CSV table of C-alpha atoms in Angstrom, one decimal:
chain,number,residue,atom,x,y,z
A,518,UNK,CA,9.6,-9.6,19.9
A,519,UNK,CA,10.5,-6.0,20.2
A,520,UNK,CA,10.8,-4.4,23.4
A,521,UNK,CA,9.0,-1.8,22.6
A,522,UNK,CA,6.0,-3.5,21.2
A,523,UNK,CA,6.5,-5.5,24.8
A,524,UNK,CA,5.8,-2.4,26.9
A,525,UNK,CA,3.6,-0.6,24.9
A,526,UNK,CA,1.8,-3.4,22.5
A,527,UNK,CA,0.0,-1.7,19.4
A,528,UNK,CA,-2.6,-4.1,19.3
A,529,UNK,CA,-4.6,-6.1,22.0
A,530,UNK,CA,-6.7,-5.0,25.1
A,531,UNK,CA,-5.5,-1.4,24.9
A,532,UNK,CA,-6.3,-1.2,21.0
A,533,UNK,CA,-10.2,-2.3,22.4
A,534,UNK,CA,-11.2,0.4,19.9
A,535,UNK,CA,-11.2,-1.3,16.9
A,536,UNK,CA,-8.0,0.5,15.1
A,537,UNK,CA,-5.5,-1.7,12.9
A,538,UNK,CA,-2.9,0.6,14.2
A,539,UNK,CA,-2.1,3.3,16.8
A,540,UNK,CA,-0.4,6.1,15.3
A,541,UNK,CA,1.4,7.3,18.4
A,542,UNK,CA,3.5,4.2,18.8
A,543,UNK,CA,7.1,4.1,17.3
A,544,UNK,CA,6.7,1.3,15.2
A,545,UNK,CA,4.1,3.0,12.9
A,546,UNK,CA,5.3,6.4,13.4
A,547,UNK,CA,8.2,4.8,11.3
A,548,UNK,CA,6.6,2.7,8.8
A,549,UNK,CA,3.3,3.6,8.6
A,550,UNK,CA,3.5,8.0,8.4
A,551,UNK,CA,0.7,9.7,8.6
A,552,UNK,CA,-0.8,12.0,5.7
A,553,UNK,CA,-4.2,13.2,5.3
A,554,UNK,CA,-7.4,12.4,7.5
A,555,UNK,CA,-9.7,9.4,6.0
A,556,UNK,CA,-11.9,10.4,3.0
A,557,UNK,CA,-14.6,7.7,4.1
A,558,UNK,CA,-17.9,8.8,5.4
A,559,UNK,CA,-18.1,9.3,9.2
A,560,UNK,CA,-14.3,8.0,9.8
A,561,UNK,CA,-12.0,9.5,12.6
A,562,UNK,CA,-9.3,8.1,11.3
A,563,UNK,CA,-6.0,8.7,9.6
A,564,UNK,CA,-4.6,7.7,6.1
A,565,UNK,CA,-0.9,6.6,6.6
A,566,UNK,CA,1.1,5.8,3.7
A,567,UNK,CA,2.6,1.8,3.4
A,568,UNK,CA,6.4,2.3,3.1
A,569,UNK,CA,6.6,-1.5,2.5
A,570,UNK,CA,4.0,-1.2,-0.4
A,571,UNK,CA,6.5,0.2,-3.2
A,572,UNK,CA,6.4,0.3,-6.4
A,573,UNK,CA,2.9,-0.1,-6.4
A,574,UNK,CA,2.5,2.6,-3.0
A,575,UNK,CA,-1.0,2.7,-1.5
A,576,UNK,CA,-1.9,4.7,1.8
A,577,UNK,CA,-4.3,3.3,4.1
A,578,UNK,CA,-6.5,4.2,7.0
A,579,UNK,CA,-5.9,2.9,10.5
A,580,UNK,CA,-9.7,2.2,11.5
A,581,UNK,CA,-11.5,1.5,8.5
A,582,UNK,CA,-10.6,-0.2,5.3
A,583,UNK,CA,-10.0,2.7,3.0
A,584,UNK,CA,-7.1,2.5,0.8
A,585,UNK,CA,-5.5,4.9,-1.8
A,586,UNK,CA,-3.7,3.7,-4.7
A,587,UNK,CA,-1.1,6.5,-5.5
A,588,UNK,CA,1.2,7.0,-9.0
A,589,UNK,CA,0.4,3.5,-10.0
A,590,UNK,CA,4.3,1.9,-10.7
A,591,UNK,CA,5.4,5.4,-11.6
A,592,UNK,CA,7.1,6.6,-8.2
A,593,UNK,CA,10.5,5.2,-7.4
A,594,UNK,CA,10.4,6.4,-3.7
A,595,UNK,CA,7.9,8.2,-1.4
A,596,UNK,CA,8.4,10.2,1.8
A,597,UNK,CA,6.1,12.0,4.0
A,598,UNK,CA,7.2,15.4,4.6
A,599,UNK,CA,7.5,17.3,7.5
A,600,UNK,CA,5.8,20.3,6.1
A,601,UNK,CA,2.2,20.7,5.7
A,602,UNK,CA,-0.3,21.9,3.0
A,603,UNK,CA,-1.1,25.6,3.5
A,604,UNK,CA,-4.4,25.0,1.7
A,605,UNK,CA,-5.5,21.8,3.5
A,606,UNK,CA,-3.4,20.5,6.1
A,607,UNK,CA,-2.0,17.5,5.2
A,608,UNK,CA,1.4,16.3,5.2
A,609,UNK,CA,3.1,17.1,2.0
A,610,UNK,CA,4.7,14.2,-0.1
A,611,UNK,CA,8.0,13.6,-1.5
A,612,UNK,CA,8.2,11.9,-4.8
A,613,UNK,CA,11.0,10.5,-6.8
A,614,UNK,CA,9.5,9.4,-10.1
A,615,UNK,CA,10.8,6.6,-12.3
A,616,UNK,CA,13.2,8.2,-15.0
A,617,UNK,CA,11.2,6.4,-18.1
A,618,UNK,CA,7.4,6.7,-16.4
A,619,UNK,CA,7.8,10.2,-15.1
A,620,UNK,CA,4.5,11.8,-15.1
A,621,UNK,CA,6.4,15.4,-14.3
A,622,UNK,CA,6.8,18.1,-17.5
A,623,UNK,CA,10.5,18.1,-19.1
A,624,UNK,CA,12.0,14.9,-18.0
A,625,UNK,CA,11.8,16.0,-13.8
A,626,UNK,CA,11.8,13.3,-11.5
A,627,UNK,CA,11.6,14.7,-8.0
A,628,UNK,CA,8.4,17.1,-6.7
A,629,UNK,CA,6.8,17.7,-3.3
A,630,UNK,CA,3.4,18.6,-2.9
A,631,UNK,CA,-0.1,17.8,-1.7
A,632,UNK,CA,-1.5,14.6,-2.4
A,633,UNK,CA,-5.2,16.2,-2.1
A,634,UNK,CA,-4.5,19.5,-3.4
A,635,UNK,CA,-2.1,19.3,-6.3
A,636,UNK,CA,-4.0,18.1,-9.5
A,637,UNK,CA,-1.3,16.0,-10.9
A,638,UNK,CA,-0.9,14.0,-7.7
A,639,UNK,CA,-4.8,13.7,-7.4
A,640,UNK,CA,-5.3,12.8,-10.9
A,641,UNK,CA,-2.9,9.9,-10.4
A,642,UNK,CA,-4.6,8.4,-7.4
A,643,UNK,CA,-7.3,6.0,-7.3
A,644,UNK,CA,-9.5,5.0,-4.0
A,645,UNK,CA,-10.8,1.9,-3.0
A,646,UNK,CA,-11.5,-0.2,0.2
A,647,UNK,CA,-8.9,-3.1,1.0
A,648,UNK,CA,-9.2,-6.6,1.3
A,649,UNK,CA,-8.6,-6.8,5.1
A,650,UNK,CA,-7.1,-10.0,6.9
A,651,UNK,CA,-9.5,-12.5,6.7
A,652,UNK,CA,-9.8,-15.5,5.2
A,653,UNK,CA,-12.2,-16.3,2.2
A,654,UNK,CA,-13.1,-19.9,2.9
A,655,UNK,CA,-12.8,-20.3,6.2
A,656,UNK,CA,-14.7,-23.6,6.7
A,657,UNK,CA,-12.3,-24.9,4.0
A,658,UNK,CA,-8.9,-26.6,5.1
A,659,UNK,CA,-5.7,-27.7,3.1
A,660,UNK,CA,-6.9,-31.3,3.3
A,661,UNK,CA,-4.8,-34.1,5.0
A,662,UNK,CA,-2.6,-35.0,2.5
A,663,UNK,CA,-0.8,-38.5,1.4
A,664,UNK,CA,0.4,-39.8,4.6
A,665,UNK,CA,3.8,-40.2,5.8
A,666,UNK,CA,6.5,-41.9,3.9
A,667,UNK,CA,8.8,-44.8,5.0
A,668,UNK,CA,8.1,-48.4,6.0
A,669,UNK,CA,4.4,-48.3,7.3
A,670,UNK,CA,2.5,-51.4,6.7
A,671,UNK,CA,-1.1,-51.7,6.2
A,672,UNK,CA,-3.8,-48.7,7.8
A,673,UNK,CA,-3.8,-48.2,11.7
A,674,UNK,CA,-6.8,-47.9,13.7
A,675,UNK,CA,-7.2,-44.6,13.4
A,676,UNK,CA,-6.7,-44.4,9.5
A,677,UNK,CA,-9.5,-47.2,9.2
A,678,UNK,CA,-12.1,-44.9,11.8
A,679,UNK,CA,-11.5,-41.6,9.7
A,680,UNK,CA,-12.2,-43.4,6.8
A,681,UNK,CA,-15.5,-45.1,8.1
A,682,UNK,CA,-16.0,-41.0,9.3
A,683,UNK,CA,-15.8,-39.9,6.0
A,684,UNK,CA,-18.1,-42.5,4.3
A,685,UNK,CA,-20.9,-41.6,6.8
A,686,UNK,CA,-20.4,-38.0,6.0
A,687,UNK,CA,-20.4,-38.2,2.7
A,688,UNK,CA,-23.8,-39.9,2.7
A,689,UNK,CA,-25.3,-37.5,5.4
A,690,UNK,CA,-24.6,-34.6,2.0
A,691,UNK,CA,-26.4,-37.0,-0.2
A,692,UNK,CA,-29.7,-36.9,1.9
């Protein structure tokens, strides 16, 4: 466990407002740098670059499920610049494009621009909502398996009781 996370946890009771992560926490300042304000309706959140999402880069909101997929698989490396856009105030992205898939003219590979204001960056961005962290089928488990290997002979009383329970449950479903 990280000592900083132990002293200042990014989740839990301290984070009761429903945020996915705290922007002031040092871990998220490094691995989820803030880019711009969330574009979802009535969301006060901030869209942050997921630095581990490459080569299919994405930007996630720290409060709602808003997500931006940026540059497809064209970008090789993305960094959030310390500079701000003069027009909208969001942080600039420094992008190094893939040599073979670069959308820049004359085979250029690097560009620093605003995601919201730059026409090229904006055209390579798609918006959507993320899946979240919830299981799709919460009632279904993986099953019991085939039992232990080894020299067990016969069935135990627990195994027989479990089999009777399964038969009763199956009869209840048929009714």
